C-alpha positions as YAML, in Angstrom:
chain: A
units: angstrom
residues:
- id: 1
  name: MET
  ca: [172.64, 71.74, 47.68]
- id: 2
  name: ASN
  ca: [172.33, 75.13, 48.13]
- id: 3
  name: ARG
  ca: [175.76, 76.72, 50.16]
- id: 4
  name: ARG
  ca: [176.01, 80.30, 51.46]
- id: 5
  name: ILE
  ca: [178.76, 82.47, 52.39]
- id: 6
  name: VAL
  ca: [177.03, 85.30, 54.88]
- id: 7
  name: SER
  ca: [179.26, 88.27, 56.97]
- id: 8
  name: ASP
  ca: [178.87, 90.91, 58.92]
- id: 9
  name: SER
  ca: [179.22, 94.07, 57.22]
- id: 10
  name: SER
  ca: [182.24, 94.54, 59.42]
- id: 11
  name: SER
  ca: [183.89, 92.38, 56.15]
- id: 12
  name: ASN
  ca: [183.94, 95.15, 54.15]
- id: 13
  name: VAL
  ca: [182.26, 93.10, 51.47]
- id: 14
  name: LEU
  ca: [178.90, 93.97, 50.80]
- id: 15
  name: GLU
  ca: [178.46, 92.32, 47.65]
- id: 16
  name: LEU
  ca: [179.62, 89.69, 46.09]
- id: 17
  name: GLU
  ca: [179.50, 88.00, 42.65]
- id: 18
  name: GLY
  ca: [179.35, 84.34, 41.49]
- id: 19
  name: VAL
  ca: [178.01, 82.71, 45.61]
- id: 20
  name: ASP
  ca: [175.26, 83.01, 47.24]
- id: 21
  name: PHE
  ca: [176.04, 85.55, 49.70]
- id: 22
  name: ARG
  ca: [174.32, 87.57, 52.29]
- id: 23
  name: SER
  ca: [175.99, 90.94, 53.98]
- id: 24
  name: VAL
  ca: [174.51, 91.31, 58.00]
- id: 25
  name: PRO
  ca: [174.44, 95.13, 58.42]
- id: 26
  name: LEU
  ca: [175.55, 96.55, 61.28]
- id: 27
  name: LYS
  ca: [174.39, 99.63, 62.57]
- id: 28
  name: ILE
  ca: [176.21, 103.67, 63.77]
- id: 29
  name: LEU
  ca: [174.56, 106.26, 65.49]
- id: 30
  name: ILE
  ca: [175.72, 109.73, 65.82]
- id: 31
  name: GLU
  ca: [174.00, 112.51, 67.64]
- id: 32
  name: GLY
  ca: [170.42, 110.04, 67.22]
- id: 33
  name: LYS
  ca: [170.60, 109.28, 63.61]
- id: 34
  name: GLU
  ca: [171.32, 105.82, 62.79]
- id: 35
  name: TYR
  ca: [173.70, 104.79, 59.92]
- id: 36
  name: ILE
  ca: [173.31, 100.74, 58.42]
- id: 37
  name: ASP
  ca: [176.41, 99.67, 56.91]
- id: 38
  name: ASN
  ca: [175.15, 98.67, 53.57]
- id: 39
  name: LYS
  ca: [175.25, 100.13, 49.99]
- id: 40
  name: ASP
  ca: [173.22, 102.41, 50.27]
- id: 41
  name: LEU
  ca: [175.40, 104.34, 52.99]
- id: 42
  name: ASP
  ca: [176.90, 107.64, 52.06]
- id: 43
  name: VAL
  ca: [180.53, 107.14, 54.20]
- id: 44
  name: PRO
  ca: [181.94, 110.54, 53.50]
- id: 45
  name: GLU
  ca: [179.04, 112.12, 55.21]
- id: 46
  name: MET
  ca: [179.28, 109.86, 58.00]
- id: 47
  name: VAL
  ca: [182.66, 109.98, 58.72]
- id: 48
  name: ALA
  ca: [181.71, 114.20, 58.34]
- id: 49
  name: GLU
  ca: [179.15, 113.83, 60.95]
- id: 50
  name: LEU
  ca: [181.78, 111.97, 63.27]
- id: 51
  name: ILE
  ca: [184.24, 114.31, 62.88]
- id: 52
  name: ALA
  ca: [181.93, 117.63, 63.34]
- id: 53
  name: THR
  ca: [180.01, 115.39, 66.44]
- id: 54
  name: LYS
  ca: [181.58, 116.55, 69.90]
- id: 55
  name: LYS
  ca: [179.24, 113.09, 71.57]
- id: 56
  name: PRO
  ca: [179.86, 110.27, 72.00]
- id: 57
  name: ASN
  ca: [178.90, 108.06, 69.10]
- id: 58
  name: SER
  ca: [177.91, 103.72, 69.14]
- id: 59
  name: SER
  ca: [178.01, 101.27, 66.77]
- id: 60
  name: SER
  ca: [174.91, 98.21, 66.98]
- id: 61
  name: CYS
  ca: [175.35, 95.36, 66.59]
- id: 62
  name: PRO
  ca: [173.19, 92.64, 64.06]
- id: 63
  name: ASN
  ca: [170.53, 90.80, 65.96]
- id: 64
  name: PRO
  ca: [169.84, 86.95, 66.06]
- id: 65
  name: PHE
  ca: [166.42, 87.68, 63.89]
- id: 66
  name: ASP
  ca: [168.93, 89.42, 61.23]
- id: 67
  name: TYR
  ca: [171.36, 86.52, 61.33]
- id: 68
  name: GLU
  ca: [168.74, 83.63, 60.93]
- id: 69
  name: GLU
  ca: [166.74, 85.49, 57.96]
- id: 70
  name: ALA
  ca: [170.74, 85.85, 56.84]
- id: 71
  name: TYR
  ca: [170.25, 81.41, 56.87]
- id: 72
  name: GLU
  ca: [167.12, 80.99, 55.01]
- id: 73
  name: GLY
  ca: [166.41, 78.92, 52.22]
- id: 74
  name: ALA
  ca: [169.82, 77.57, 52.78]
- id: 75
  name: ASP
  ca: [171.34, 73.84, 53.41]
- id: 76
  name: GLU
  ca: [174.72, 74.62, 54.29]
- id: 77
  name: VAL
  ca: [175.82, 78.33, 55.69]
- id: 78
  name: PHE
  ca: [178.99, 79.79, 56.53]
- id: 79
  name: VAL
  ca: [179.03, 82.18, 58.43]
- id: 80
  name: VAL
  ca: [181.95, 85.39, 58.71]
- id: 81
  name: THR
  ca: [181.77, 87.88, 62.25]
- id: 82
  name: ILE
  ca: [184.22, 90.42, 63.57]
- id: 83
  name: THR
  ca: [185.65, 89.66, 66.65]
- id: 84
  name: SER
  ca: [183.83, 88.47, 69.17]
- id: 85
  name: GLY
  ca: [185.97, 90.99, 71.66]
- id: 86
  name: LEU
  ca: [185.04, 93.83, 69.95]
- id: 87
  name: SER
  ca: [181.01, 93.12, 69.06]
- id: 88
  name: GLY
  ca: [178.42, 90.91, 69.71]
- id: 89
  name: SER
  ca: [178.02, 90.49, 66.42]
- id: 90
  name: TRP
  ca: [179.89, 85.95, 66.93]
- id: 91
  name: ASN
  ca: [177.11, 85.84, 69.18]
- id: 92
  name: SER
  ca: [173.92, 87.00, 67.44]
- id: 93
  name: ALA
  ca: [175.52, 84.34, 64.49]
- id: 94
  name: GLU
  ca: [175.77, 81.71, 66.62]
- id: 95
  name: THR
  ca: [172.47, 82.37, 68.70]
- id: 96
  name: ALA
  ca: [170.51, 82.46, 65.31]
- id: 97
  name: ALA
  ca: [172.87, 79.41, 63.97]
- id: 98
  name: LYS
  ca: [171.30, 76.75, 67.34]
- id: 99
  name: TYR
  ca: [168.05, 77.76, 66.56]
- id: 100
  name: TYR
  ca: [167.78, 77.81, 62.67]
- id: 101
  name: MET
  ca: [169.56, 73.43, 62.77]
- id: 102
  name: GLU
  ca: [166.82, 73.52, 65.27]
- id: 103
  name: LYS
  ca: [164.02, 74.43, 62.96]
- id: 104
  name: ASN
  ca: [165.54, 72.53, 60.01]
- id: 105
  name: GLU
  ca: [166.68, 69.36, 60.50]
- id: 106
  name: GLY
  ca: [169.71, 68.04, 58.38]
- id: 107
  name: LYS
  ca: [170.22, 71.40, 57.67]
- id: 108
  name: LYS
  ca: [174.82, 73.05, 58.42]
- id: 109
  name: VAL
  ca: [175.07, 76.60, 59.95]
- id: 110
  name: TYR
  ca: [179.05, 77.36, 60.65]
- id: 111
  name: VAL
  ca: [180.31, 80.49, 62.74]
- id: 112
  name: ILE
  ca: [183.65, 82.07, 62.52]
- id: 113
  name: ASP
  ca: [184.93, 84.44, 64.94]
- id: 114
  name: SER
  ca: [187.40, 85.85, 63.02]
- id: 115
  name: LEU
  ca: [189.59, 87.98, 66.33]
- id: 116
  name: SER
  ca: [189.79, 90.46, 63.85]
- id: 117
  name: ALA
  ca: [187.69, 93.25, 61.14]
- id: 118
  name: GLY
  ca: [187.98, 94.53, 57.48]
- id: 119
  name: PRO
  ca: [190.10, 93.42, 55.11]
- id: 120
  name: GLU
  ca: [191.34, 90.28, 57.10]
- id: 121
  name: LEU
  ca: [187.58, 88.93, 57.28]
- id: 122
  name: GLN
  ca: [187.40, 89.21, 53.43]
- id: 123
  name: LEU
  ca: [190.28, 87.32, 52.53]
- id: 124
  name: ILE
  ca: [188.71, 84.00, 54.90]
- id: 125
  name: ILE
  ca: [185.27, 85.27, 52.15]
- id: 126
  name: GLU
  ca: [187.51, 84.97, 49.78]
- id: 127
  name: LYS
  ca: [189.30, 81.44, 50.68]
- id: 128
  name: LEU
  ca: [185.92, 80.03, 51.02]
- id: 129
  name: VAL
  ca: [184.78, 80.75, 47.63]
- id: 130
  name: GLU
  ca: [187.72, 79.05, 46.27]
- id: 131
  name: LEU
  ca: [186.79, 75.78, 48.75]
- id: 132
  name: PHE
  ca: [183.54, 75.59, 47.34]
- id: 133
  name: LYS
  ca: [184.65, 75.23, 43.90]
- id: 134
  name: GLU
  ca: [186.12, 72.17, 45.37]
- id: 135
  name: ASP
  ca: [184.43, 68.90, 45.88]
- id: 136
  name: LEU
  ca: [184.76, 69.05, 49.83]
- id: 137
  name: THR
  ca: [182.61, 67.84, 52.63]
- id: 138
  name: PHE
  ca: [181.19, 70.92, 54.91]
- id: 139
  name: GLU
  ca: [183.47, 68.95, 58.19]
- id: 140
  name: GLU
  ca: [186.16, 69.23, 55.45]
- id: 141
  name: ILE
  ca: [185.76, 73.25, 54.82]
- id: 142
  name: VAL
  ca: [185.31, 73.98, 58.85]
- id: 143
  name: GLU
  ca: [188.55, 72.23, 59.04]
- id: 144
  name: GLN
  ca: [190.79, 74.29, 56.30]
- id: 145
  name: ILE
  ca: [189.30, 77.59, 57.08]
- id: 146
  name: ARG
  ca: [189.79, 76.81, 60.15]
- id: 147
  name: GLU
  ca: [193.68, 75.71, 59.24]
- id: 148
  name: TYR
  ca: [194.02, 79.13, 57.09]
- id: 149
  name: GLN
  ca: [192.35, 81.46, 59.30]
- id: 150
  name: LYS
  ca: [195.79, 81.00, 61.29]
- id: 151
  name: HIS
  ca: [197.76, 82.06, 58.53]
- id: 152
  name: SER
  ca: [195.69, 85.44, 57.49]
- id: 153
  name: HIS
  ca: [196.14, 88.81, 60.08]
- id: 154
  name: LEU
  ca: [195.37, 92.56, 60.43]
- id: 155
  name: VAL
  ca: [197.42, 95.33, 61.04]
- id: 156
  name: PHE
  ca: [195.97, 98.89, 60.53]
- id: 157
  name: THR
  ca: [197.50, 102.19, 60.68]
- id: 158
  name: LEU
  ca: [195.57, 105.42, 62.91]
- id: 159
  name: GLU
  ca: [195.94, 109.06, 61.62]
- id: 160
  name: SER
  ca: [193.11, 109.90, 64.05]
- id: 161
  name: LEU
  ca: [191.85, 108.81, 67.39]
- id: 162
  name: ALA
  ca: [189.64, 111.52, 68.24]
- id: 163
  name: ASN
  ca: [186.43, 109.16, 67.61]
- id: 164
  name: LEU
  ca: [188.33, 106.84, 70.29]
- id: 165
  name: ALA
  ca: [188.84, 109.28, 72.46]
- id: 166
  name: LYS
  ca: [185.10, 110.95, 72.01]
- id: 167
  name: ASN
  ca: [183.59, 107.50, 73.19]
- id: 168
  name: GLY
  ca: [186.33, 106.68, 76.54]
- id: 169
  name: ARG
  ca: [188.56, 104.27, 74.87]
- id: 170
  name: VAL
  ca: [191.49, 106.96, 75.07]
- id: 171
  name: ASN
  ca: [192.81, 110.22, 76.14]
- id: 172
  name: PRO
  ca: [191.62, 113.22, 75.15]
- id: 173
  name: ALA
  ca: [194.19, 114.93, 75.26]
- id: 174
  name: VAL
  ca: [196.91, 112.30, 74.04]
- id: 175
  name: ALA
  ca: [194.69, 112.22, 71.14]
- id: 176
  name: LYS
  ca: [194.85, 115.94, 70.18]
- id: 177
  name: ILE
  ca: [198.51, 115.59, 71.25]
- id: 178
  name: ALA
  ca: [198.28, 113.03, 68.35]
- id: 179
  name: GLY
  ca: [196.39, 115.35, 66.47]
- id: 180
  name: LEU
  ca: [198.66, 117.84, 66.20]
- id: 181
  name: LEU
  ca: [202.23, 116.11, 65.81]
- id: 182
  name: GLY
  ca: [201.01, 114.08, 63.02]
- id: 183
  name: ILE
  ca: [201.54, 111.17, 65.14]
- id: 184
  name: ARG
  ca: [200.00, 107.48, 62.75]
- id: 185
  name: PHE
  ca: [199.16, 104.74, 66.09]
- id: 186
  name: ILE
  ca: [200.07, 101.26, 64.19]
- id: 187
  name: GLY
  ca: [198.63, 97.68, 65.79]
- id: 188
  name: ILE
  ca: [197.73, 94.31, 64.43]
- id: 189
  name: ALA
  ca: [194.72, 91.63, 65.55]
- id: 190
  name: SER
  ca: [195.77, 89.96, 68.60]
- id: 191
  name: GLU
  ca: [195.09, 86.03, 68.81]
- id: 192
  name: GLU
  ca: [193.19, 86.88, 71.38]
- id: 193
  name: GLY
  ca: [190.77, 88.92, 68.54]
- id: 194
  name: LYS
  ca: [192.28, 92.26, 70.92]
- id: 195
  name: LEU
  ca: [192.60, 96.17, 68.53]
- id: 196
  name: GLN
  ca: [195.96, 96.46, 70.18]
- id: 197
  name: GLN
  ca: [198.88, 99.11, 69.26]
- id: 198
  name: ILE
  ca: [202.33, 98.73, 68.78]
- id: 199
  name: SER
  ca: [204.11, 101.44, 67.64]
- id: 200
  name: ASN
  ca: [203.80, 104.61, 66.58]
- id: 201
  name: VAL
  ca: [205.48, 107.17, 63.70]
- id: 202
  name: LYS
  ca: [204.76, 110.32, 63.23]
- id: 203
  name: GLY
  ca: [203.96, 111.11, 59.38]
- id: 204
  name: MET
  ca: [202.17, 109.53, 56.53]
- id: 205
  name: LYS
  ca: [205.16, 108.60, 55.00]
- id: 206
  name: ARG
  ca: [207.10, 106.58, 57.61]
- id: 207
  name: ALA
  ca: [203.50, 105.55, 58.92]
- id: 208
  name: VAL
  ca: [203.22, 103.35, 55.22]
- id: 209
  name: ALA
  ca: [206.90, 102.09, 55.55]
- id: 210
  name: ALA
  ca: [206.45, 101.24, 59.19]
- id: 211
  name: THR
  ca: [202.69, 99.32, 58.61]
- id: 212
  name: LEU
  ca: [205.03, 96.99, 55.63]
- id: 213
  name: GLU
  ca: [207.93, 96.51, 58.27]
- id: 214
  name: ALA
  ca: [204.96, 95.16, 60.69]
- id: 215
  name: MET
  ca: [203.60, 92.99, 57.99]
- id: 216
  name: LYS
  ca: [206.41, 91.53, 57.39]
- id: 217
  name: LYS
  ca: [206.81, 90.64, 60.60]
- id: 218
  name: TYR
  ca: [203.84, 89.23, 60.98]
- id: 219
  name: GLY
  ca: [205.18, 86.25, 58.11]
- id: 220
  name: PHE
  ca: [204.23, 88.21, 55.01]
- id: 221
  name: ASN
  ca: [206.12, 87.47, 52.39]
- id: 222
  name: GLY
  ca: [204.27, 88.31, 49.60]
- id: 223
  name: ARG
  ca: [200.78, 86.66, 49.53]
- id: 224
  name: LYS
  ca: [197.56, 87.74, 49.05]
- id: 225
  name: VAL
  ca: [196.74, 91.74, 50.71]
- id: 226
  name: ARG
  ca: [194.01, 93.51, 50.79]
- id: 227
  name: ILE
  ca: [193.76, 97.41, 51.59]
- id: 228
  name: ALA
  ca: [190.52, 99.30, 53.18]
- id: 229
  name: HIS
  ca: [191.44, 102.96, 53.31]
- id: 230
  name: CYS
  ca: [189.25, 105.17, 54.96]
- id: 231
  name: LEU
  ca: [188.88, 108.28, 52.31]
- id: 232
  name: ASN
  ca: [193.20, 108.15, 52.48]
- id: 233
  name: PRO
  ca: [193.47, 106.71, 48.23]
- id: 234
  name: GLU
  ca: [197.17, 108.16, 48.74]
- id: 235
  name: ALA
  ca: [198.42, 106.47, 51.74]
- id: 236
  name: ALA
  ca: [197.36, 102.71, 50.40]
- id: 237
  name: TYR
  ca: [198.22, 103.42, 46.92]
- id: 238
  name: ARG
  ca: [201.67, 103.52, 48.62]
- id: 239
  name: LEU
  ca: [202.27, 101.21, 50.47]
- id: 240
  name: LYS
  ca: [200.31, 99.04, 47.69]
- id: 241
  name: ASP
  ca: [203.38, 100.41, 45.28]
- id: 242
  name: LEU
  ca: [205.89, 99.86, 48.68]
- id: 243
  name: ILE
  ca: [204.55, 96.01, 48.28]
- id: 244
  name: ALA
  ca: [204.82, 95.95, 44.96]
- id: 245
  name: ALA
  ca: [209.11, 97.54, 44.80]
- id: 246
  name: GLU
  ca: [209.54, 94.33, 47.30]
- id: 247
  name: PHE
  ca: [207.27, 91.61, 46.61]
- id: 248
  name: PRO
  ca: [205.74, 91.89, 42.70]
- id: 249
  name: PHE
  ca: [204.15, 88.76, 42.54]
- id: 250
  name: ALA
  ca: [202.20, 89.36, 45.81]
- id: 251
  name: ASP
  ca: [198.39, 89.92, 44.79]
- id: 252
  name: VAL
  ca: [197.23, 93.52, 46.24]
- id: 253
  name: ILE
  ca: [193.68, 95.05, 46.72]
- id: 254
  name: VAL
  ca: [192.76, 98.21, 47.40]
- id: 255
  name: GLU
  ca: [189.11, 99.62, 48.32]
- id: 256
  name: PRO
  ca: [187.52, 102.42, 50.70]
- id: 257
  name: THR
  ca: [186.48, 101.36, 54.16]
- id: 258
  name: THR
  ca: [182.78, 100.99, 53.71]
- id: 259
  name: GLY
  ca: [180.82, 102.02, 56.94]
- id: 260
  name: LEU
  ca: [181.71, 99.96, 59.89]
- id: 261
  name: CYS
  ca: [185.34, 99.98, 58.57]
- id: 262
  name: SER
  ca: [185.22, 103.67, 58.61]
- id: 263
  name: TYR
  ca: [183.91, 103.94, 61.68]
- id: 264
  name: TYR
  ca: [186.79, 102.11, 63.10]
- id: 265
  name: ALA
  ca: [189.71, 103.04, 61.35]
- id: 266
  name: GLU
  ca: [188.72, 106.92, 61.03]
- id: 267
  name: LYS
  ca: [189.09, 109.29, 58.51]
- id: 268
  name: GLY
  ca: [193.19, 108.88, 57.10]
- id: 269
  name: GLY
  ca: [193.27, 105.16, 58.83]
- id: 270
  name: LEU
  ca: [194.30, 101.94, 57.00]
- id: 271
  name: MET
  ca: [193.45, 98.43, 57.51]
- id: 272
  name: ILE
  ca: [195.32, 95.93, 55.68]
- id: 273
  name: GLY
  ca: [194.26, 91.66, 55.33]
- id: 274
  name: PHE
  ca: [197.41, 89.78, 54.68]
- id: 275
  name: GLU
  ca: [198.30, 85.63, 54.05]
- id: 276
  name: ASP
  ca: [201.39, 85.03, 55.60]
- id: 277
  name: GLY
  ca: [203.97, 82.35, 53.75]
- id: 278
  name: GLN
  ca: [202.34, 79.25, 55.16]
- id: 279
  name: ALA
  ca: [199.54, 80.03, 53.88]
- id: 280
  name: ALA
  ca: [197.81, 77.27, 52.17]
- id: 281
  name: ASP
  ca: [196.77, 77.69, 48.53]
...
């Protein structure tokens, strides 16, 4: 029996060794140029274009045929998508799942709406890999991953609101003032799958410290942390050091953001996925 994990590229995971894995890319459109979020994408170039353009830009999700192609040949598929509150990716994956199971009797597909983005999806994928190694049925894995989602979280820190302003999601005057004053915005992925601001602070050092405080507020006590940064390793490793000083046994990994996460985080942004203290081993 062949079990497979499929994720859209918002997971910040494009390749995964030791397990049957497929990444389905989202796309970013800037000034008429399409950037495909895969391992060949030049992220710094794409981010530079985002900064340079004065025009609105957009992202597009995979279509059902993209997902169906990723399912092909697998007996059991577990799919992890960006929150349905931001993208149609979940809907495409679900549509493809229904068609795939109708066409292939006995095949099973479970589509997980992460209600999040970036490194929280990475944690869900890592948990699936762990569960694959146990002697569990498809239904038991579904039950356990649903429970795990209750104890995984996302906090993010934004240095720039420029792209959000260009796309009409933030007042341009607010974005400009925030940039001039060095204000960082800290937010979370809510239980409803919306990305919402919880505070703002001035300066990188204060923002990193406030990010750790936000993590603790939402239950972090030293378990897994996955930090993704958009061209800002200094802040990412500063956060890692702060975590290590207070929680020396925490499992912390720092990685750069891939295309879609870079689009949302913008230059300087951090996205942090973490487990709370009730997450099962």
